[in-house]
mmCIF file of C-alpha atoms in Angstrom:
data_model
loop_
_atom_site.group_PDB
_atom_site.id
_atom_site.type_symbol
_atom_site.label_atom_id
_atom_site.label_comp_id
_atom_site.label_asym_id
_atom_site.label_seq_id
_atom_site.Cartn_x
_atom_site.Cartn_y
_atom_site.Cartn_z
ATOM 1 C CA UNK A 1012 -54.067 8.106 -154.253
ATOM 2 C CA UNK A 1013 -56.667 6.519 -152.006
ATOM 3 C CA UNK A 1014 -58.424 8.760 -149.509
ATOM 4 C CA UNK A 1015 -59.507 7.960 -146.013
ATOM 5 C CA UNK A 1016 -63.124 8.858 -145.325
ATOM 6 C CA UNK A 1017 -64.009 8.377 -141.676
ATOM 7 C CA UNK A 1018 -60.938 6.159 -141.483
ATOM 8 C CA UNK A 1019 -61.955 3.861 -144.357
ATOM 9 C CA UNK A 1020 -59.797 3.801 -147.539
ATOM 10 C CA UNK A 1021 -61.505 4.871 -150.779
ATOM 11 C CA UNK A 1022 -60.106 5.054 -154.283
ATOM 12 C CA UNK A 1023 -60.455 8.339 -156.148
ATOM 13 C CA UNK A 1024 -63.932 8.865 -157.510
ATOM 14 C CA UNK A 1025 -67.111 10.875 -156.989
ATOM 15 C CA UNK A 1026 -68.351 11.577 -153.482
ATOM 16 C CA UNK A 1027 -71.474 13.264 -152.165
ATOM 17 C CA UNK A 1028 -70.699 16.320 -150.070
ATOM 18 C CA UNK A 1029 -73.021 18.372 -147.847
ATOM 19 C CA UNK A 1030 -71.181 21.566 -148.769
ATOM 20 C CA UNK A 1031 -74.114 23.973 -148.294
ATOM 21 C CA UNK A 1032 -77.541 23.774 -146.616
ATOM 22 C CA UNK A 1033 -79.052 23.295 -150.082
ATOM 23 C CA UNK A 1034 -78.785 20.260 -152.358
ATOM 24 C CA UNK A 1035 -75.705 18.044 -151.889
ATOM 25 C CA UNK A 1036 -72.664 18.640 -154.076
ATOM 26 C CA UNK A 1037 -70.687 16.019 -155.962
ATOM 27 C CA UNK A 1038 -66.930 16.038 -155.445
ATOM 28 C CA UNK A 1039 -64.747 14.274 -157.992
ATOM 29 C CA UNK A 1040 -61.180 13.547 -156.909
ATOM 30 C CA UNK A 1041 -58.203 12.578 -159.047
ATOM 31 C CA UNK A 1042 -54.883 10.820 -158.311
ATOM 32 C CA UNK A 1043 -52.414 12.987 -156.421
ATOM 33 C CA UNK A 1044 -54.900 15.776 -155.801
ATOM 34 C CA UNK A 1045 -54.099 17.766 -152.679
ATOM 35 C CA UNK A 1046 -56.097 20.952 -153.191
ATOM 36 C CA UNK A 1047 -59.644 22.090 -153.902
ATOM 37 C CA UNK A 1048 -60.964 25.105 -155.784
ATOM 38 C CA UNK A 1049 -64.394 26.412 -154.802
ATOM 39 C CA UNK A 1050 -66.390 29.335 -156.143
ATOM 40 C CA UNK A 1051 -68.976 30.684 -158.601
ATOM 41 C CA UNK A 1052 -69.156 29.901 -162.301
ATOM 42 C CA UNK A 1053 -69.415 33.623 -163.020
ATOM 43 C CA UNK A 1054 -65.901 34.267 -161.698
ATOM 44 C CA UNK A 1055 -63.955 31.037 -162.208
ATOM 45 C CA UNK A 1056 -63.062 29.160 -165.370
ATOM 46 C CA UNK A 1057 -62.632 25.849 -163.565
ATOM 47 C CA UNK A 1058 -63.432 24.594 -160.083
ATOM 48 C CA UNK A 1059 -63.781 21.353 -158.185
ATOM 49 C CA UNK A 1060 -66.954 22.585 -156.504
ATOM 50 C CA UNK A 1061 -69.309 25.268 -157.816
ATOM 51 C CA UNK A 1062 -71.211 27.453 -155.388
ATOM 52 C CA UNK A 1063 -72.605 31.023 -155.356
ATOM 53 C CA UNK A 1064 -70.381 33.793 -154.037
ATOM 54 C CA UNK A 1065 -72.632 34.370 -151.006
ATOM 55 C CA UNK A 1066 -73.371 30.718 -150.269
ATOM 56 C CA UNK A 1067 -73.179 29.553 -146.669
ATOM 57 C CA UNK A 1068 -70.408 26.954 -146.661
ATOM 58 C CA UNK A 1069 -70.527 24.036 -144.237
ATOM 59 C CA UNK A 1070 -66.758 23.712 -143.887
ATOM 60 C CA UNK A 1071 -66.866 20.748 -141.440
ATOM 61 C CA UNK A 1072 -68.131 18.602 -144.339
ATOM 62 C CA UNK A 1073 -64.447 18.035 -145.115
ATOM 63 C CA UNK A 1074 -63.690 16.655 -141.646
ATOM 64 C CA UNK A 1075 -64.097 12.978 -142.638
ATOM 65 C CA UNK A 1076 -61.456 13.268 -145.387
ATOM 66 C CA UNK A 1077 -57.805 12.431 -144.727
ATOM 67 C CA UNK A 1078 -54.700 11.297 -146.580
ATOM 68 C CA UNK A 1079 -53.476 7.698 -146.228
ATOM 69 C CA UNK A 1080 -51.014 9.023 -143.631
ATOM 70 C CA UNK A 1081 -53.882 10.493 -141.630
ATOM 71 C CA UNK A 1082 -53.339 14.174 -142.408
ATOM 72 C CA UNK A 1083 -56.379 16.365 -143.127
ATOM 73 C CA UNK A 1084 -57.423 16.438 -146.788
ATOM 74 C CA UNK A 1085 -57.341 18.616 -148.789
ATOM 75 C CA UNK A 1086 -54.188 20.395 -147.676
ATOM 76 C CA UNK A 1087 -54.938 23.547 -149.695
ATOM 77 C CA UNK A 1088 -58.084 25.524 -150.503
ATOM 78 C CA UNK A 1089 -58.641 28.135 -153.212
ATOM 79 C CA UNK A 1090 -61.936 29.791 -152.362
ATOM 80 C CA UNK A 1091 -63.758 32.627 -154.122
ATOM 81 C CA UNK A 1092 -66.671 33.770 -151.992
ATOM 82 C CA UNK A 1093 -67.740 35.627 -148.881
ATOM 83 C CA UNK A 1094 -68.146 32.916 -146.259
ATOM 84 C CA UNK A 1095 -65.416 33.504 -143.662
ATOM 85 C CA UNK A 1096 -66.479 30.570 -141.513
ATOM 86 C CA UNK A 1097 -63.331 28.675 -142.452
ATOM 87 C CA UNK A 1098 -61.437 30.754 -139.888
ATOM 88 C CA UNK A 1099 -63.586 29.295 -137.094
ATOM 89 C CA UNK A 1100 -63.390 25.817 -138.602
ATOM 90 C CA UNK A 1101 -59.582 26.100 -138.699
ATOM 91 C CA UNK A 1102 -59.466 26.435 -134.921
ATOM 92 C CA UNK A 1103 -59.903 22.659 -134.799
ATOM 93 C CA UNK A 1104 -58.850 21.576 -138.289
ATOM 94 C CA UNK A 1105 -55.319 22.612 -139.395
ATOM 95 C CA UNK A 1106 -55.052 23.991 -142.950
ATOM 96 C CA UNK A 1107 -51.732 24.082 -144.768
ATOM 97 C CA UNK A 1108 -52.717 26.771 -147.265
ATOM 98 C CA UNK A 1109 -55.868 28.827 -147.746
ATOM 99 C CA UNK A 1110 -56.188 31.278 -150.635
ATOM 100 C CA UNK A 1111 -59.238 33.522 -150.252
ATOM 101 C CA UNK A 1112 -60.762 35.774 -152.923
ATOM 102 C CA UNK A 1113 -63.557 37.651 -151.103
ATOM 103 C CA UNK A 1114 -66.090 39.675 -153.096
ATOM 104 C CA UNK A 1115 -66.856 42.193 -150.372
ATOM 105 C CA UNK A 1116 -70.069 44.193 -150.271
ATOM 106 C CA UNK A 1117 -69.667 45.373 -146.685
ATOM 107 C CA UNK A 1118 -67.117 45.512 -143.873
ATOM 108 C CA UNK A 1119 -66.259 42.247 -142.135
ATOM 109 C CA UNK A 1120 -64.635 41.635 -138.756
ATOM 110 C CA UNK A 1121 -62.771 38.331 -138.518
ATOM 111 C CA UNK A 1122 -61.151 36.716 -135.502
ATOM 112 C CA UNK A 1123 -58.462 34.355 -136.778
ATOM 113 C CA UNK A 1124 -56.424 34.541 -133.585
ATOM 114 C CA UNK A 1125 -56.939 30.819 -132.908
ATOM 115 C CA UNK A 1126 -57.003 29.647 -136.523
ATOM 116 C CA UNK A 1127 -54.467 26.984 -137.500
ATOM 117 C CA UNK A 1128 -53.738 28.190 -141.041
ATOM 118 C CA UNK A 1129 -50.082 27.928 -141.978
ATOM 119 C CA UNK A 1130 -50.234 30.055 -145.167
ATOM 120 C CA UNK A 1131 -53.071 32.548 -145.599
ATOM 121 C CA UNK A 1132 -53.390 34.406 -148.907
ATOM 122 C CA UNK A 1133 -56.033 37.122 -149.265
ATOM 123 C CA UNK A 1134 -56.730 38.580 -152.712
ATOM 124 C CA UNK A 1135 -58.311 42.024 -152.459
ATOM 125 C CA UNK A 1136 -60.270 42.973 -155.570
ATOM 126 C CA UNK A 1137 -60.510 46.506 -156.939
ATOM 127 C CA UNK A 1138 -64.329 46.314 -157.050
ATOM 128 C CA UNK A 1139 -64.780 45.318 -153.412
ATOM 129 C CA UNK A 1140 -66.985 47.658 -151.399
ATOM 130 C CA UNK A 1141 -66.070 46.521 -147.902
ATOM 131 C CA UNK A 1142 -63.065 46.419 -145.586
ATOM 132 C CA UNK A 1143 -61.570 43.469 -143.715
ATOM 133 C CA UNK A 1144 -60.683 43.892 -140.036
ATOM 134 C CA UNK A 1145 -58.573 40.862 -139.155
ATOM 135 C CA UNK A 1146 -57.198 39.489 -135.890
ATOM 136 C CA UNK A 1147 -54.228 37.201 -136.471
ATOM 137 C CA UNK A 1148 -52.530 34.612 -134.253
ATOM 138 C CA UNK A 1149 -49.549 35.842 -132.263
ATOM 139 C CA UNK A 1150 -47.255 33.503 -134.160
ATOM 140 C CA UNK A 1151 -47.047 30.739 -136.746
ATOM 141 C CA UNK A 1152 -49.000 32.171 -139.693
ATOM 142 C CA UNK A 1153 -47.489 33.356 -142.969
ATOM 143 C CA UNK A 1154 -49.636 36.116 -144.455
ATOM 144 C CA UNK A 1155 -49.822 36.992 -148.162
ATOM 145 C CA UNK A 1156 -51.808 40.049 -149.278
ATOM 146 C CA UNK A 1157 -52.566 40.663 -152.957
ATOM 147 C CA UNK A 1158 -54.273 43.517 -154.777
ATOM 148 C CA UNK A 1159 -55.710 46.578 -153.041
ATOM 149 C CA UNK A 1160 -53.766 46.626 -149.774
ATOM 150 C CA UNK A 1161 -55.908 49.413 -148.333
ATOM 151 C CA UNK A 1162 -58.897 47.060 -148.039
ATOM 152 C CA UNK A 1163 -57.536 45.283 -144.972
ATOM 153 C CA UNK A 1164 -56.492 46.223 -141.446
ATOM 154 C CA UNK A 1165 -54.829 43.781 -139.076
ATOM 155 C CA UNK A 1166 -56.116 44.719 -135.637
ATOM 156 C CA UNK A 1167 -54.210 42.179 -133.524
ATOM 157 C CA UNK A 1168 -51.537 39.532 -133.810
ATOM 158 C CA UNK A 1169 -48.511 39.429 -136.062
ATOM 159 C CA UNK A 1170 -47.625 37.031 -138.892
ATOM 160 C CA UNK A 1171 -44.403 35.058 -138.927
ATOM 161 C CA UNK A 1172 -43.755 36.607 -142.334
ATOM 162 C CA UNK A 1173 -45.559 39.080 -144.577
ATOM 163 C CA UNK A 1174 -45.746 39.035 -148.373
ATOM 164 C CA UNK A 1175 -47.247 42.010 -150.220
ATOM 165 C CA UNK A 1176 -48.233 41.875 -153.897
ATOM 166 C CA UNK A 1177 -49.968 45.196 -154.553
ATOM 167 C CA UNK A 1178 -51.990 45.807 -157.698
ATOM 168 C CA UNK A 1179 -49.725 47.635 -160.154
ATOM 169 C CA UNK A 1180 -50.323 48.646 -163.757
ATOM 170 C CA UNK A 1181 -48.785 46.912 -166.751
ATOM 171 C CA UNK A 1182 -46.991 50.089 -167.804
ATOM 172 C CA UNK A 1183 -43.477 50.373 -166.295
ATOM 173 C CA UNK A 1184 -43.441 54.060 -167.238
ATOM 174 C CA UNK A 1185 -46.258 54.874 -164.811
ATOM 175 C CA UNK A 1186 -45.438 56.776 -161.634
ATOM 176 C CA UNK A 1187 -44.197 54.416 -158.929
ATOM 177 C CA UNK A 1188 -46.744 52.795 -156.622
ATOM 178 C CA UNK A 1189 -46.456 53.926 -153.001
ATOM 179 C CA UNK A 1190 -47.025 51.397 -150.238
ATOM 180 C CA UNK A 1191 -49.839 52.427 -147.866
ATOM 181 C CA UNK A 1192 -49.491 52.582 -144.093
ATOM 182 C CA UNK A 1193 -49.587 48.911 -143.070
ATOM 183 C CA UNK A 1194 -50.624 49.551 -139.464
ATOM 184 C CA UNK A 1195 -49.623 46.871 -136.987
ATOM 185 C CA UNK A 1196 -48.026 44.840 -139.789
ATOM 186 C CA UNK A 1197 -45.173 47.339 -139.705
ATOM 187 C CA UNK A 1198 -43.735 45.283 -136.832
ATOM 188 C CA UNK A 1199 -42.871 42.249 -138.972
ATOM 189 C CA UNK A 1200 -39.241 41.180 -139.215
ATOM 190 C CA UNK A 1201 -39.600 39.255 -142.496
ATOM 191 C CA UNK A 1202 -41.070 40.982 -145.559
ATOM 192 C CA UNK A 1203 -41.485 40.082 -149.213
ATOM 193 C CA UNK A 1204 -42.521 42.616 -151.878
ATOM 194 C CA UNK A 1205 -43.647 40.991 -155.122
ATOM 195 C CA UNK A 1206 -44.158 42.708 -158.454
ATOM 196 C CA UNK A 1207 -43.864 41.855 -162.131
ATOM 197 C CA UNK A 1208 -40.528 42.620 -163.765
ATOM 198 C CA UNK A 1209 -42.218 44.623 -166.512
ATOM 199 C CA UNK A 1210 -44.898 46.351 -164.454
ATOM 200 C CA UNK A 1211 -45.336 49.734 -162.792
ATOM 201 C CA UNK A 1212 -42.549 50.024 -160.188
ATOM 202 C CA UNK A 1213 -43.156 49.792 -156.463
ATOM 203 C CA UNK A 1214 -41.401 52.600 -154.634
ATOM 204 C CA UNK A 1215 -39.374 51.749 -151.544
ATOM 205 C CA UNK A 1216 -39.882 55.215 -150.072
ATOM 206 C CA UNK A 1217 -42.388 53.867 -147.538
ATOM 207 C CA UNK A 1218 -40.285 50.832 -146.653
ATOM 208 C CA UNK A 1219 -38.969 52.596 -143.561
ATOM 209 C CA UNK A 1220 -42.318 52.025 -141.824
ATOM 210 C CA UNK A 1221 -41.066 48.459 -141.257
ATOM 211 C CA UNK A 1222 -38.680 49.474 -138.493
ATOM 212 C CA UNK A 1223 -37.879 45.932 -137.288
ATOM 213 C CA UNK A 1224 -37.057 44.476 -140.694
ATOM 214 C CA UNK A 1225 -34.342 41.804 -140.687
ATOM 215 C CA UNK A 1226 -35.162 39.871 -143.867
ATOM 216 C CA UNK A 1227 -36.284 41.461 -147.141
ATOM 217 C CA UNK A 1228 -37.080 39.804 -150.464
ATOM 218 C CA UNK A 1229 -37.795 41.926 -153.546
ATOM 219 C CA UNK A 1230 -39.294 40.528 -156.743
ATOM 220 C CA UNK A 1231 -39.732 42.487 -159.958
ATOM 221 C CA UNK A 1232 -39.744 46.190 -160.681
ATOM 222 C CA UNK A 1233 -38.940 48.495 -157.757
ATOM 223 C CA UNK A 1234 -37.677 52.045 -157.513
ATOM 224 C CA UNK A 1235 -35.978 54.222 -154.886
ATOM 225 C CA UNK A 1236 -33.577 51.417 -153.939
ATOM 226 C CA UNK A 1237 -31.380 53.959 -152.163
ATOM 227 C CA UNK A 1238 -33.905 53.797 -149.299
ATOM 228 C CA UNK A 1239 -32.437 50.402 -148.414
ATOM 229 C CA UNK A 1240 -29.451 52.194 -146.906
ATOM 230 C CA UNK A 1241 -31.649 52.997 -143.889
ATOM 231 C CA UNK A 1242 -32.408 49.311 -143.254
ATOM 232 C CA UNK A 1243 -29.046 48.778 -141.568
ATOM 233 C CA UNK A 1244 -30.290 45.848 -139.457
ATOM 234 C CA UNK A 1245 -30.895 43.580 -142.463
ATOM 235 C CA UNK A 1246 -29.551 40.047 -142.088
ATOM 236 C CA UNK A 1247 -31.003 38.655 -145.330
ATOM 237 C CA UNK A 1248 -31.637 40.328 -148.695
ATOM 238 C CA UNK A 1249 -32.940 38.781 -151.923
ATOM 239 C CA UNK A 1250 -33.290 40.492 -155.303
ATOM 240 C CA UNK A 1251 -35.084 38.562 -158.051
ATOM 241 C CA UNK A 1252 -36.154 39.468 -161.577
ATOM 242 C CA UNK A 1253 -35.022 43.063 -161.192
ATOM 243 C CA UNK A 1254 -34.290 44.894 -164.403
ATOM 244 C CA UNK A 1255 -33.212 48.094 -162.674
ATOM 245 C CA UNK A 1256 -30.833 48.157 -159.692
ATOM 246 C CA UNK A 1257 -29.814 51.802 -159.915
ATOM 247 C CA UNK A 1258 -29.369 53.313 -156.476
ATOM 248 C CA UNK A 1259 -28.817 49.956 -154.768
ATOM 249 C CA UNK A 1260 -26.427 50.514 -151.843
ATOM 250 C CA UNK A 1261 -23.205 48.528 -151.673
ATOM 251 C CA UNK A 1262 -23.309 45.352 -149.580
ATOM 252 C CA UNK A 1263 -21.166 46.798 -146.733
ATOM 253 C CA UNK A 1264 -24.170 49.055 -145.990
ATOM 254 C CA UNK A 1265 -25.627 46.143 -144.012
ATOM 255 C CA UNK A 1266 -23.021 45.031 -141.446
ATOM 256 C CA UNK A 1267 -25.160 42.103 -140.205
ATOM 257 C CA UNK A 1268 -25.981 40.763 -143.683
ATOM 258 C CA UNK A 1269 -25.219 37.034 -143.953
ATOM 259 C CA UNK A 1270 -27.686 35.865 -146.624
ATOM 260 C CA UNK A 1271 -27.796 37.398 -150.088
ATOM 261 C CA UNK A 1272 -29.352 36.356 -153.406
ATOM 262 C CA UNK A 1273 -29.423 38.239 -156.693
ATOM 263 C CA UNK A 1274 -31.168 36.162 -159.366
ATOM 264 C CA UNK A 1275 -32.154 37.343 -162.835
ATOM 265 C CA UNK A 1276 -30.882 40.883 -162.407
ATOM 266 C CA UNK A 1277 -29.313 43.423 -164.745
ATOM 267 C CA UNK A 1278 -25.850 42.383 -165.893
ATOM 268 C CA UNK A 1279 -23.772 45.442 -164.978
ATOM 269 C CA UNK A 1280 -25.078 45.666 -161.422
ATOM 270 C CA UNK A 1281 -24.825 41.898 -161.025
ATOM 271 C CA UNK A 1282 -21.114 41.949 -161.830
ATOM 272 C CA UNK A 1283 -20.557 44.645 -159.213
ATOM 273 C CA UNK A 1284 -22.458 42.581 -156.659
ATOM 274 C CA UNK A 1285 -20.296 39.526 -157.373
ATOM 275 C CA UNK A 1286 -17.194 41.549 -156.641
ATOM 276 C CA UNK A 1287 -18.740 42.945 -153.474
ATOM 277 C CA UNK A 1288 -19.518 39.399 -152.310
ATOM 278 C CA UNK A 1289 -15.860 38.467 -152.708
ATOM 279 C CA UNK A 1290 -14.631 41.618 -150.991
ATOM 280 C CA UNK A 1291 -16.971 41.110 -148.049
ATOM 281 C CA UNK A 1292 -15.895 37.477 -147.686
ATOM 282 C CA UNK A 1293 -12.298 38.615 -147.235
ATOM 283 C CA UNK A 1294 -13.276 40.981 -144.442
ATOM 284 C CA UNK A 1295 -15.844 38.683 -142.797
ATOM 285 C CA UNK A 1296 -16.890 35.277 -144.152
ATOM 286 C CA UNK A 1297 -20.524 34.823 -145.072
ATOM 287 C CA UNK A 1298 -22.324 32.698 -142.480
ATOM 288 C CA UNK A 1299 -25.221 31.744 -144.763
ATOM 289 C CA UNK A 1300 -26.045 31.266 -148.438
ATOM 290 C CA UNK A 1301 -24.978 33.802 -151.075
ATOM 291 C CA UNK A 1302 -25.434 33.769 -154.835
ATOM 292 C CA UNK A 1303 -25.466 36.126 -157.812
ATOM 293 C CA UNK A 1304 -26.715 34.330 -160.926
ATOM 294 C CA UNK A 1305 -28.584 34.700 -164.216
ATOM 295 C CA UNK A 1306 -27.247 38.132 -165.126
ATOM 296 C CA UNK A 1307 -29.265 39.561 -168.010
ATOM 297 C CA UNK A 1308 -28.365 41.937 -170.822
ATOM 298 C CA UNK A 1309 -30.674 44.874 -171.728
ATOM 299 C CA UNK A 1310 -31.943 43.134 -174.871
ATOM 300 C CA UNK A 1311 -33.091 40.130 -172.816
ATOM 301 C CA UNK A 1312 -35.151 42.366 -170.538
ATOM 302 C CA UNK A 1313 -36.575 44.196 -173.542
ATOM 303 C CA UNK A 1314 -37.879 40.975 -175.089
ATOM 304 C CA UNK A 1315 -38.972 39.106 -171.973
ATOM 305 C CA UNK A 1316 -40.490 41.946 -169.979
ATOM 306 C CA UNK A 1317 -40.464 45.027 -172.179
ATOM 307 C CA UNK A 1318 -43.545 43.773 -173.989
ATOM 308 C CA UNK A 1319 -46.947 43.249 -172.349
ATOM 309 C CA UNK A 1320 -47.374 39.617 -173.410
ATOM 310 C CA UNK A 1321 -45.687 37.881 -170.457
ATOM 311 C CA UNK A 1322 -48.902 36.386 -169.050
ATOM 312 C CA UNK A 1323 -50.366 35.259 -172.374
ATOM 313 C CA UNK A 1324 -50.879 31.605 -173.362
ATOM 314 C CA UNK A 1325 -47.753 30.378 -175.134
ATOM 315 C CA UNK A 1326 -49.227 29.999 -178.640
ATOM 316 C CA UNK A 1327 -50.885 33.400 -178.590
ATOM 317 C CA UNK A 1328 -47.774 35.019 -177.105
ATOM 318 C CA UNK A 1329 -45.683 33.719 -180.025
ATOM 319 C CA UNK A 1330 -48.071 35.400 -182.463
ATOM 320 C CA UNK A 1331 -47.903 38.639 -180.479
ATOM 321 C CA UNK A 1332 -44.103 38.667 -180.266
ATOM 322 C CA UNK A 1333 -43.749 37.978 -183.994
ATOM 323 C CA UNK A 1334 -46.200 40.761 -184.883
ATOM 324 C CA UNK A 1335 -44.483 43.155 -182.484
ATOM 325 C CA UNK A 1336 -41.029 42.439 -183.905
ATOM 326 C CA UNK A 1337 -42.287 42.978 -187.460
ATOM 327 C CA UNK A 1338 -43.870 46.313 -186.505
ATOM 328 C CA UNK A 1339 -40.706 47.304 -184.653
ATOM 329 C CA UNK A 1340 -38.588 46.613 -187.744
ATOM 330 C CA UNK A 1341 -40.937 48.478 -190.086
ATOM 331 C CA UNK A 1342 -41.138 51.518 -187.819
ATOM 332 C CA UNK A 1343 -37.358 51.510 -187.436
ATOM 333 C CA UNK A 1344 -36.953 52.010 -191.198
ATOM 334 C CA UNK A 1345 -39.975 54.292 -191.694
ATOM 335 C CA UNK A 1346 -39.358 57.500 -193.608
ATOM 336 C CA UNK A 1347 -42.851 58.937 -193.258
ATOM 337 C CA UNK A 1348 -45.760 58.950 -190.840
ATOM 338 C CA UNK A 1349 -47.690 56.899 -193.388
ATOM 339 C CA UNK A 1350 -45.149 54.087 -193.060
ATOM 340 C CA UNK A 1351 -45.582 54.118 -189.278
ATOM 341 C CA UNK A 1352 -49.355 54.051 -189.679
ATOM 342 C CA UNK A 1353 -49.090 51.038 -191.983
ATOM 343 C CA UNK A 1354 -46.925 49.180 -189.454
ATOM 344 C CA UNK A 1355 -49.281 49.874 -186.541
ATOM 345 C CA UNK A 1356 -52.338 49.034 -188.640
ATOM 346 C CA UNK A 1357 -50.822 45.694 -189.682
ATOM 347 C CA UNK A 1358 -49.935 44.912 -186.062
ATOM 348 C CA UNK A 1359 -53.446 45.769 -184.858
ATOM 349 C CA UNK A 1360 -55.268 43.895 -187.635
ATOM 350 C CA UNK A 1361 -53.147 40.764 -187.098
ATOM 351 C CA UNK A 1362 -55.251 39.932 -184.046
ATOM 352 C CA UNK A 1363 -58.623 40.308 -185.782
ATOM 353 C CA UNK A 1364 -58.241 36.682 -186.877
ATOM 354 C CA UNK A 1365 -57.111 35.419 -183.462
ATOM 355 C CA UNK A 1366 -60.090 33.884 -181.686
ATOM 356 C CA UNK A 1367 -60.957 34.643 -178.091
ATOM 357 C CA UNK A 1368 -59.022 37.853 -177.440
ATOM 358 C CA UNK A 1369 -59.918 38.730 -173.848
ATOM 359 C CA UNK A 1370 -60.384 42.194 -172.385
ATOM 360 C CA UNK A 1371 -57.039 42.086 -170.595
ATOM 361 C CA UNK A 1372 -55.291 41.017 -173.811
ATOM 362 C CA UNK A 1373 -56.932 43.844 -175.743
ATOM 363 C CA UNK A 1374 -55.556 46.229 -173.129
ATOM 364 C CA UNK A 1375 -52.126 44.615 -173.532
ATOM 365 C CA UNK A 1376 -52.264 45.174 -177.290
ATOM 366 C CA UNK A 1377 -53.193 48.809 -176.723
ATOM 367 C CA UNK A 1378 -50.184 49.151 -174.439
ATOM 368 C CA UNK A 1379 -47.993 47.491 -177.097
ATOM 369 C CA UNK A 1380 -49.149 50.106 -179.625
ATOM 370 C CA UNK A 1381 -48.234 52.831 -177.130
ATOM 371 C CA UNK A 1382 -44.766 51.310 -176.748
ATOM 372 C CA UNK A 1383 -44.271 51.093 -180.515
ATOM 373 C CA UNK A 1384 -45.356 54.726 -180.809
ATOM 374 C CA UNK A 1385 -42.532 55.658 -178.429
ATOM 375 C CA UNK A 1386 -39.808 54.207 -180.647
ATOM 376 C CA UNK A 1387 -37.272 56.888 -181.661
ATOM 377 C CA UNK A 1388 -38.166 56.609 -185.351
ATOM 378 C CA UNK A 1389 -41.856 57.189 -184.618
ATOM 379 C CA UNK A 1390 -41.158 60.125 -182.320
ATOM 380 C CA UNK A 1391 -38.896 61.736 -184.912
ATOM 381 C CA UNK A 1392 -41.853 61.717 -187.318
ATOM 382 C CA UNK A 1393 -44.002 63.531 -184.713
ATOM 383 C CA UNK A 1394 -46.313 60.604 -183.951
ATOM 384 C CA UNK A 1395 -48.478 61.255 -180.884
ATOM 385 C CA UNK A 1396 -49.946 58.702 -178.478
ATOM 386 C CA UNK A 1397 -53.423 59.961 -179.370
ATOM 387 C CA UNK A 1398 -52.899 59.295 -183.088
ATOM 388 C CA UNK A 1399 -51.499 55.817 -182.426
ATOM 389 C CA UNK A 1400 -54.463 54.999 -180.159
ATOM 390 C CA UNK A 1401 -56.873 56.205 -182.862
ATOM 391 C CA UNK A 1402 -55.288 53.905 -185.459
ATOM 392 C CA UNK A 1403 -55.504 51.041 -182.977
ATOM 393 C CA UNK A 1404 -59.212 51.619 -182.294
ATOM 394 C CA UNK A 1405 -60.071 52.070 -185.980
ATOM 395 C CA UNK A 1406 -58.455 48.813 -187.100
ATOM 396 C CA UNK A 1407 -59.429 46.295 -184.420
ATOM 397 C CA UNK A 1408 -62.467 44.017 -184.213
ATOM 398 C CA UNK A 1409 -61.735 42.868 -180.655
#
């Protein structure tokens, strides 16, 4: 795809870019590219442009670039760093999507009230030492917050929609995560809560702080679904990748509901929801889209999300699933604690020959050992989590 630079067409290639006050950067573009990733080598595996986390970024250096149709290029930015000057730049230059991973060392106050950013995603890291105080536009921006939600306060303005993806643990047995007080964001009418299907649940106990909620979308593992009965003004409700729907109120709970999706949900609850859709249609036809699809049996959830390998590369995940299933079978037929030890030792040692096991994957394997130790056969032989963890640590080289 040719680019326009100061109105002149250029084929994809390498371009000199005054990205920082220091030496010029070299930008290499490829056909069809619509986004750019910027950040430090210490934090990113790949990037289009490398720069230190605290570098001063001259964002207007992108002003000459446009698509053949004349739209600003790139459309999307993925930036890891602490320069918030893009908010000021966006007052004049519209941005379709900006994903920001700040590495905060101190508090920052940002005025984005005039920024023309359609989708703003802020990823709040656990190690950040500062707090973001953010003024938003009065309308038009979709805000996505990821990670530690307590690191940001919106002091003015209101997003068109709000998406929250809080940091949750990989263990679904952990106590449910409680949403913090979201301050002025409690006034949003459209909310999305995103979580992994096999992760620590997000409790809906604090959902009532969103008193003006009309549209709610839930992804992944959530608990306290009975709290939804208080959201009587809902007009749209979506449930996706939800293994547990216990406590979910019946559809007549929301008299104004006209949009409903249940996708990849537990089978028994999904069948009840299908019947409720039909019953509601007889009383009052649905004015918008409705669907209940991809109903899943318990064994599907157990394999797809009951094991901590969901985010692994495909080849490595296949090895992990095969090793897990073998250990599961051996523990299921174990007649002594020694047999269980042998199964867990074999599982652990299997990955000593797998190159490049990362820290997060080592933690996943430790969690897998904990899960295997909770199998009924292992518990009946008096296996403790501490003993299983000891065997894991003694037999791994990663």
